[in-house]
Amino acid sequence: MARGYPSVLRVRLRMLWAVLGIIAGLSAAVVFGVKYQNYDAVAWGTVSAIFAGVCLFIHIQHSRDELKSNLQSLKIFMYMGCFVQLLGLCGFVAYLSVALAEQARFDNFYGRNYYLTCVWCFMTWKWGFVLFFYSRSYRRLYEDQYMTLNDQHM
């Protein structure tokens, strides 16, 4: 195993966390949509689940060594992660501002609960960060391996 290369166990744990993120996001979307009619939280929970799925895709591709040949895709995933972080942060600040301005209560889950929506904006930000972080880590790993191979052949 190359230096800096994550173990199989670590990659599998990363995949497990991504699967749990997908399940949590979709579960929140269903519960907040059906029971509480909080459609803002439904949207953010769904977006969170989608980007947890993108993170799962990155880890699966890495475990199959399919990312080595296409470093450009990792760069695109890095930009996507930055955009999702920005989106989650803007949503978090906006919903928190509205909740504070309207003096919303924490204990009312029905209808528009801006605090619950803030939680899912944060979760979306988190998956954007994870996407950026691991895309960058895998890109650096593959670039280092490529540079080492080039140095050995010269």
XYZ file of N, CA and C in Angstrom:
462
model
N 0.852 -1.185 0.000
C 0.000 0.000 0.000
C 0.894 1.243 0.000
N 0.609 2.188 -0.832
C 1.406 3.404 -0.968
C 1.225 4.306 0.249
N 2.212 5.121 0.482
C 2.150 6.070 1.586
C 0.994 7.043 1.382
N 0.197 7.249 2.412
C -0.921 8.163 2.312
C -2.167 7.542 1.709
N -2.062 6.292 1.297
C -3.191 5.611 0.680
C -4.109 5.104 1.792
N -5.404 5.471 1.778
C -6.293 5.028 2.856
C -6.519 3.522 2.806
N -6.623 2.920 3.988
C -6.845 1.481 4.055
C -8.239 1.133 3.538
N -8.413 -0.131 3.232
C -9.709 -0.616 2.746
C -10.775 -0.369 3.814
N -10.426 -0.583 5.073
C -11.370 -0.368 6.167
C -11.821 1.092 6.231
N -10.879 2.013 6.087
C -11.242 3.440 6.115
C -12.177 3.815 4.973
N -11.887 3.310 3.805
C -12.741 3.616 2.652
C -14.130 3.022 2.862
N -14.195 1.824 3.406
C -15.500 1.207 3.673
C -16.269 1.984 4.735
N -15.571 2.492 5.750
C -16.242 3.317 6.762
C -16.762 4.622 6.151
N -15.997 5.187 5.241
C -16.457 6.385 4.541
C -17.711 6.075 3.733
N -17.726 4.918 3.103
C -18.914 4.508 2.353
C -20.109 4.315 3.287
N -19.868 3.722 4.442
C -20.946 3.508 5.410
C -21.533 4.836 5.872
N -20.671 5.813 6.167
C -21.174 7.131 6.589
C -21.983 7.787 5.487
N -21.557 7.622 4.252
C -22.312 8.195 3.135
C -23.674 7.521 2.986
N -23.715 6.204 3.154
C -24.996 5.489 3.085
C -25.909 5.966 4.210
N -25.356 6.119 5.416
C -26.159 6.634 6.535
C -26.656 8.054 6.245
N -25.848 8.857 5.565
C -26.272 10.202 5.177
C -27.417 10.184 4.188
N -27.368 9.237 3.253
C -28.460 9.094 2.287
C -29.738 8.695 3.008
N -29.624 7.709 3.884
C -30.796 7.233 4.621
C -31.375 8.338 5.496
N -30.513 9.074 6.199
C -30.989 10.153 7.070
C -31.679 11.251 6.278
N -31.088 11.656 5.166
C -31.676 12.716 4.352
C -33.020 12.334 3.767
N -33.101 11.117 3.236
C -34.371 10.676 2.659
C -35.424 10.426 3.734
N -35.001 9.912 4.885
C -35.946 9.714 5.995
C -36.497 11.044 6.478
N -35.622 12.019 6.609
C -36.071 13.350 7.029
C -37.034 13.932 6.009
N -36.737 13.743 4.737
C -37.620 14.272 3.696
C -39.009 13.656 3.797
N -39.059 12.365 4.013
C -40.356 11.696 4.113
C -41.104 12.142 5.368
N -40.431 12.138 6.505
C -41.096 12.494 7.770
C -41.552 13.946 7.761
N -40.667 14.857 7.360
C -41.043 16.275 7.382
C -42.077 16.609 6.313
N -42.122 15.835 5.255
C -43.119 16.077 4.227
C -44.474 15.519 4.580
N -44.505 14.266 5.026
C -45.773 13.591 5.287
C -46.379 14.016 6.617
N -45.582 13.999 7.672
C -46.139 14.251 9.010
C -46.217 15.738 9.347
N -45.157 16.494 9.061
C -45.087 17.876 9.542
C -45.351 18.933 8.471
N -45.441 18.572 7.224
C -45.654 19.503 6.110
C -44.637 20.656 6.103
N -43.403 20.339 6.445
C -42.319 21.323 6.399
C -41.543 21.077 5.101
N -41.999 21.710 4.036
C -41.459 21.414 2.712
C -40.076 22.021 2.477
N -39.719 23.038 3.241
C -38.348 23.557 3.154
C -37.359 22.507 3.672
N -37.696 21.880 4.798
C -36.834 20.823 5.340
C -36.803 19.612 4.409
N -37.917 19.338 3.739
C -37.964 18.244 2.754
C -36.942 18.509 1.651
N -36.947 19.719 1.132
C -36.033 20.061 0.037
C -34.573 19.949 0.477
N -34.244 20.503 1.622
C -32.861 20.469 2.089
C -32.433 19.064 2.499
N -33.333 18.278 3.064
C -33.011 16.886 3.377
C -32.729 16.087 2.122
N -33.503 16.347 1.074
C -33.299 15.659 -0.199
C -31.966 16.070 -0.831
N -31.663 17.351 -0.804
C -30.381 17.827 -1.350
C -29.221 17.223 -0.567
N -29.363 17.155 0.753
C -28.340 16.538 1.583
C -28.132 15.075 1.198
N -29.226 14.346 0.996
C -29.134 12.936 0.603
C -28.472 12.781 -0.770
N -28.771 13.682 -1.681
C -28.174 13.616 -3.019
C -26.661 13.764 -2.939
N -26.197 14.722 -2.156
C -24.749 14.927 -2.093
C -24.050 13.893 -1.222
N -24.762 13.267 -0.300
C -24.210 12.100 0.388
C -24.030 10.978 -0.635
N -24.965 10.878 -1.573
C -24.852 9.895 -2.649
C -23.673 10.178 -3.563
N -23.413 11.445 -3.833
C -22.249 11.800 -4.658
C -20.959 11.425 -3.920
N -20.935 11.651 -2.612
C -19.766 11.241 -1.821
C -19.585 9.723 -1.853
N -20.690 8.995 -1.753
C -20.620 7.540 -1.854
C -20.053 7.135 -3.214
N -20.486 7.795 -4.259
C -19.988 7.517 -5.604
C -18.474 7.724 -5.676
N -17.980 8.812 -5.093
C -16.538 9.103 -5.095
C -15.772 7.973 -4.397
N -16.278 7.538 -3.248
C -15.586 6.487 -2.502
C -15.619 5.151 -3.247
N -16.731 4.844 -3.878
C -16.814 3.606 -4.658
C -15.843 3.659 -5.836
N -15.816 4.784 -6.531
C -14.895 4.935 -7.662
C -13.449 4.813 -7.185
N -13.148 5.387 -6.028
C -11.780 5.287 -5.495
C -11.442 3.834 -5.157
N -12.386 3.126 -4.528
C -12.104 1.738 -4.141
C -11.891 0.848 -5.363
N -12.459 1.208 -6.492
C -12.281 0.446 -7.735
C -11.106 0.954 -8.567
N -10.406 1.973 -8.083
C -9.281 2.604 -8.797
C -9.692 3.171 -10.147
N -10.895 3.664 -10.242
C -11.377 4.227 -11.499
C -11.167 5.739 -11.590
N -10.724 6.360 -10.515
C -10.506 7.810 -10.540
C -9.108 8.184 -11.026
N -8.202 7.217 -11.010
C -6.822 7.503 -11.393
C -6.707 8.050 -12.800
N -7.524 7.543 -13.683
C -7.397 7.911 -15.090
C -8.090 9.225 -15.429
N -8.875 9.766 -14.504
C -9.626 10.982 -14.807
C -9.554 11.960 -13.630
N -8.422 12.627 -13.506
C -8.255 13.595 -12.421
C -9.132 14.822 -12.614
N -9.521 15.094 -13.850
C -10.373 16.251 -14.130
C -11.731 16.094 -13.450
N -12.249 14.876 -13.381
C -13.540 14.670 -12.721
C -13.438 14.990 -11.236
N -12.297 14.698 -10.626
C -12.117 15.038 -9.213
C -12.105 16.548 -9.013
N -11.535 17.263 -9.979
C -11.544 18.724 -9.905
C -12.976 19.258 -9.994
N -13.782 18.658 -10.859
C -15.186 19.057 -10.977
C -15.924 18.777 -9.676
N -15.656 17.616 -9.058
C -16.287 17.303 -7.772
C -15.833 18.259 -6.678
N -14.579 18.722 -6.745
C -14.102 19.713 -5.780
C -14.892 21.012 -5.925
N -15.067 21.474 -7.152
C -15.852 22.692 -7.378
C -17.307 22.506 -6.950
N -17.841 21.336 -7.224
C -19.211 21.042 -6.819
C -19.332 21.095 -5.291
N -18.349 20.544 -4.600
C -18.340 20.594 -3.138
C -18.295 22.018 -2.619
N -17.488 22.869 -3.250
C -17.430 24.287 -2.848
C -18.780 24.969 -3.049
N -19.414 24.694 -4.178
C -20.711 25.292 -4.463
C -21.767 24.836 -3.454
N -21.763 23.555 -3.119
C -22.738 23.025 -2.161
C -22.486 23.605 -0.770
N -21.219 23.789 -0.409
C -20.919 24.432 0.869
C -21.481 25.848 0.907
N -21.282 26.583 -0.161
C -21.795 27.945 -0.237
C -23.320 27.955 -0.175
N -23.944 27.042 -0.887
C -25.395 26.926 -0.879
C -25.919 26.603 0.519
N -25.314 25.648 1.186
C -25.728 25.284 2.539
C -25.530 26.410 3.536
N -24.414 27.126 3.415
C -24.152 28.237 4.324
C -25.145 29.372 4.112
N -25.409 29.701 2.865
C -26.390 30.761 2.572
C -27.778 30.378 3.081
N -28.165 29.114 2.869
C -29.449 28.649 3.375
C -29.514 28.708 4.886
N -28.451 28.286 5.543
C -28.393 28.304 7.003
C -28.563 29.716 7.541
N -27.803 30.650 6.991
C -27.871 32.041 7.451
C -29.247 32.636 7.160
N -29.788 32.363 5.982
C -31.088 32.918 5.611
C -32.198 32.394 6.525
N -32.256 31.076 6.723
C -33.315 30.508 7.561
C -33.149 30.897 9.026
N -31.914 30.983 9.494
C -31.696 31.417 10.877
C -32.108 32.868 11.054
N -31.823 33.701 10.067
C -32.221 35.108 10.133
C -33.738 35.256 10.154
N -34.409 34.496 9.324
C -35.875 34.548 9.288
C -36.456 34.040 10.607
N -35.897 32.962 11.128
C -36.389 32.410 12.397
C -36.223 33.409 13.534
N -35.092 34.077 13.569
C -34.868 35.063 14.630
C -35.741 36.298 14.432
N -35.912 36.717 13.190
C -36.740 37.897 12.918
C -38.207 37.641 13.265
N -38.681 36.427 12.994
C -40.072 36.095 13.289
C -40.267 35.542 14.701
N -39.178 35.468 15.460
C -39.198 34.927 16.820
C -39.872 33.555 16.848
N -39.426 32.711 15.941
C -39.981 31.355 15.819
C -39.646 30.541 17.057
N -40.514 29.583 17.359
C -40.318 28.712 18.515
C -39.624 27.429 18.082
N -38.901 26.830 19.014
C -38.192 25.580 18.741
C -39.118 24.370 18.762
N -40.188 24.434 19.504
C -40.986 23.245 19.781
C -42.139 23.008 18.812
N -42.361 23.877 17.865
C -43.443 23.698 16.909
C -42.879 23.088 15.628
N -43.114 21.784 15.439
C -42.566 21.088 14.276
C -43.454 21.180 13.052
N -44.703 21.511 13.216
C -45.653 21.516 12.099
C -45.515 22.797 11.280
N -45.689 22.646 9.967
C -45.583 23.800 9.074
C -44.134 24.216 8.904
N -43.914 25.497 8.809
C -42.562 26.010 8.585
C -41.825 26.163 9.906
N -40.910 25.273 10.162
C -40.024 25.395 11.307
C -38.640 25.692 10.749
N -38.237 26.944 10.878
C -36.993 27.381 10.267
C -35.765 26.774 10.943
N -35.886 26.432 12.216
C -34.743 25.849 12.907
C -34.440 24.441 12.384
N -35.473 23.660 12.121
C -35.248 22.336 11.529
C -34.643 22.461 10.136
N -35.081 23.451 9.412
C -34.518 23.676 8.088
C -33.057 24.096 8.187
N -32.710 24.857 9.213
C -31.301 25.217 9.440
C -30.441 23.976 9.648
N -30.974 23.002 10.384
C -30.231 21.761 10.613
C -29.922 21.079 9.281
N -30.908 21.023 8.380
C -30.681 20.350 7.105
C -29.843 21.186 6.153
N -29.854 22.497 6.311
C -28.906 23.337 5.561
C -27.479 23.042 6.022
N -27.315 22.875 7.338
C -25.998 22.527 7.867
C -25.552 21.152 7.359
N -26.468 20.192 7.329
C -26.126 18.858 6.834
C -25.726 18.914 5.350
N -26.394 19.763 4.599
C -26.033 19.945 3.198
C -24.641 20.556 3.098
N -24.361 21.561 3.938
C -23.025 22.160 3.972
C -21.986 21.092 4.288
N -22.302 20.228 5.267
C -21.371 19.183 5.680
C -21.056 18.244 4.523
N -22.060 17.810 3.759
C -21.798 16.901 2.646
C -21.041 17.614 1.533
N -21.251 18.916 1.371
C -20.439 19.677 0.425
C -18.982 19.703 0.853
N -18.761 19.875 2.156
C -17.397 19.873 2.682
C -16.748 18.506 2.503
N -17.489 17.445 2.822
C -16.960 16.086 2.675
C -16.626 15.808 1.210
N -17.496 16.224 0.312
C -17.249 16.035 -1.120
C -15.979 16.762 -1.548
N -15.842 18.011 -1.135
C -14.640 18.776 -1.467
C -13.399 18.124 -0.872
N -13.465 17.774 0.411
C -12.304 17.254 1.129
C -11.790 15.951 0.518
N -12.685 14.996 0.300
C -12.231 13.702 -0.224
C -11.873 13.773 -1.704
N -12.540 14.600 -2.465
C -12.140 14.779 -3.864
C -10.725 15.340 -3.928
N -10.456 16.304 -3.075
C -9.117 16.900 -3.034
C -8.089 15.885 -2.534
N -8.445 15.122 -1.498
C -7.517 14.113 -0.973
C -7.175 13.065 -2.015
N -8.190 12.555 -2.696
C -7.943 11.538 -3.714
C -7.162 12.124 -4.884
N -7.441 13.353 -5.253
C -6.710 14.000 -6.347
C -5.230 14.149 -5.988
N -4.961 14.599 -4.768
C -3.565 14.735 -4.334
C -2.867 13.382 -4.287
N -3.585 12.375 -3.799
C -3.015 11.029 -3.736
C -2.616 10.546 -5.123
N -3.505 10.694 -6.090
C -3.223 10.226 -7.443
C -2.145 11.080 -8.114
N -2.142 12.378 -7.840
C -1.086 13.230 -8.409
C 0.266 12.845 -7.841
N 0.329 12.566 -6.528
C 1.590 12.143 -5.923
C 2.079 10.832 -6.522
N 1.160 9.886 -6.730
C 1.539 8.611 -7.334
C 2.038 8.823 -8.760
N 1.388 9.692 -9.495
C 1.785 9.971 -10.873
C 3.169 10.612 -10.916
N 3.418 11.559 -10.012
C 4.725 12.227 -9.968
C 5.820 11.238 -9.560
N 5.521 10.348 -8.633
C 6.506 9.354 -8.206
C 6.850 8.410 -9.353
N 5.841 7.986 -10.102
C 6.095 7.104 -11.253
C 6.923 7.819 -12.318
N 6.654 9.090 -12.554
C 7.434 9.844 -13.533
C 8.879 10.000 -13.087
N 9.095 10.235 -11.791
C 10.460 10.398 -11.282
C 11.236 9.085 -11.373
N 10.564 7.961 -11.195
C 11.242 6.670 -11.258
C 11.661 6.309 -12.669
N 10.905 6.755 -13.663
C 11.218 6.414 -15.057
C 12.269 7.335 -15.657
N 12.625 8.402 -15.002
C 13.608 9.331 -15.572
C 14.989 9.027 -15.111
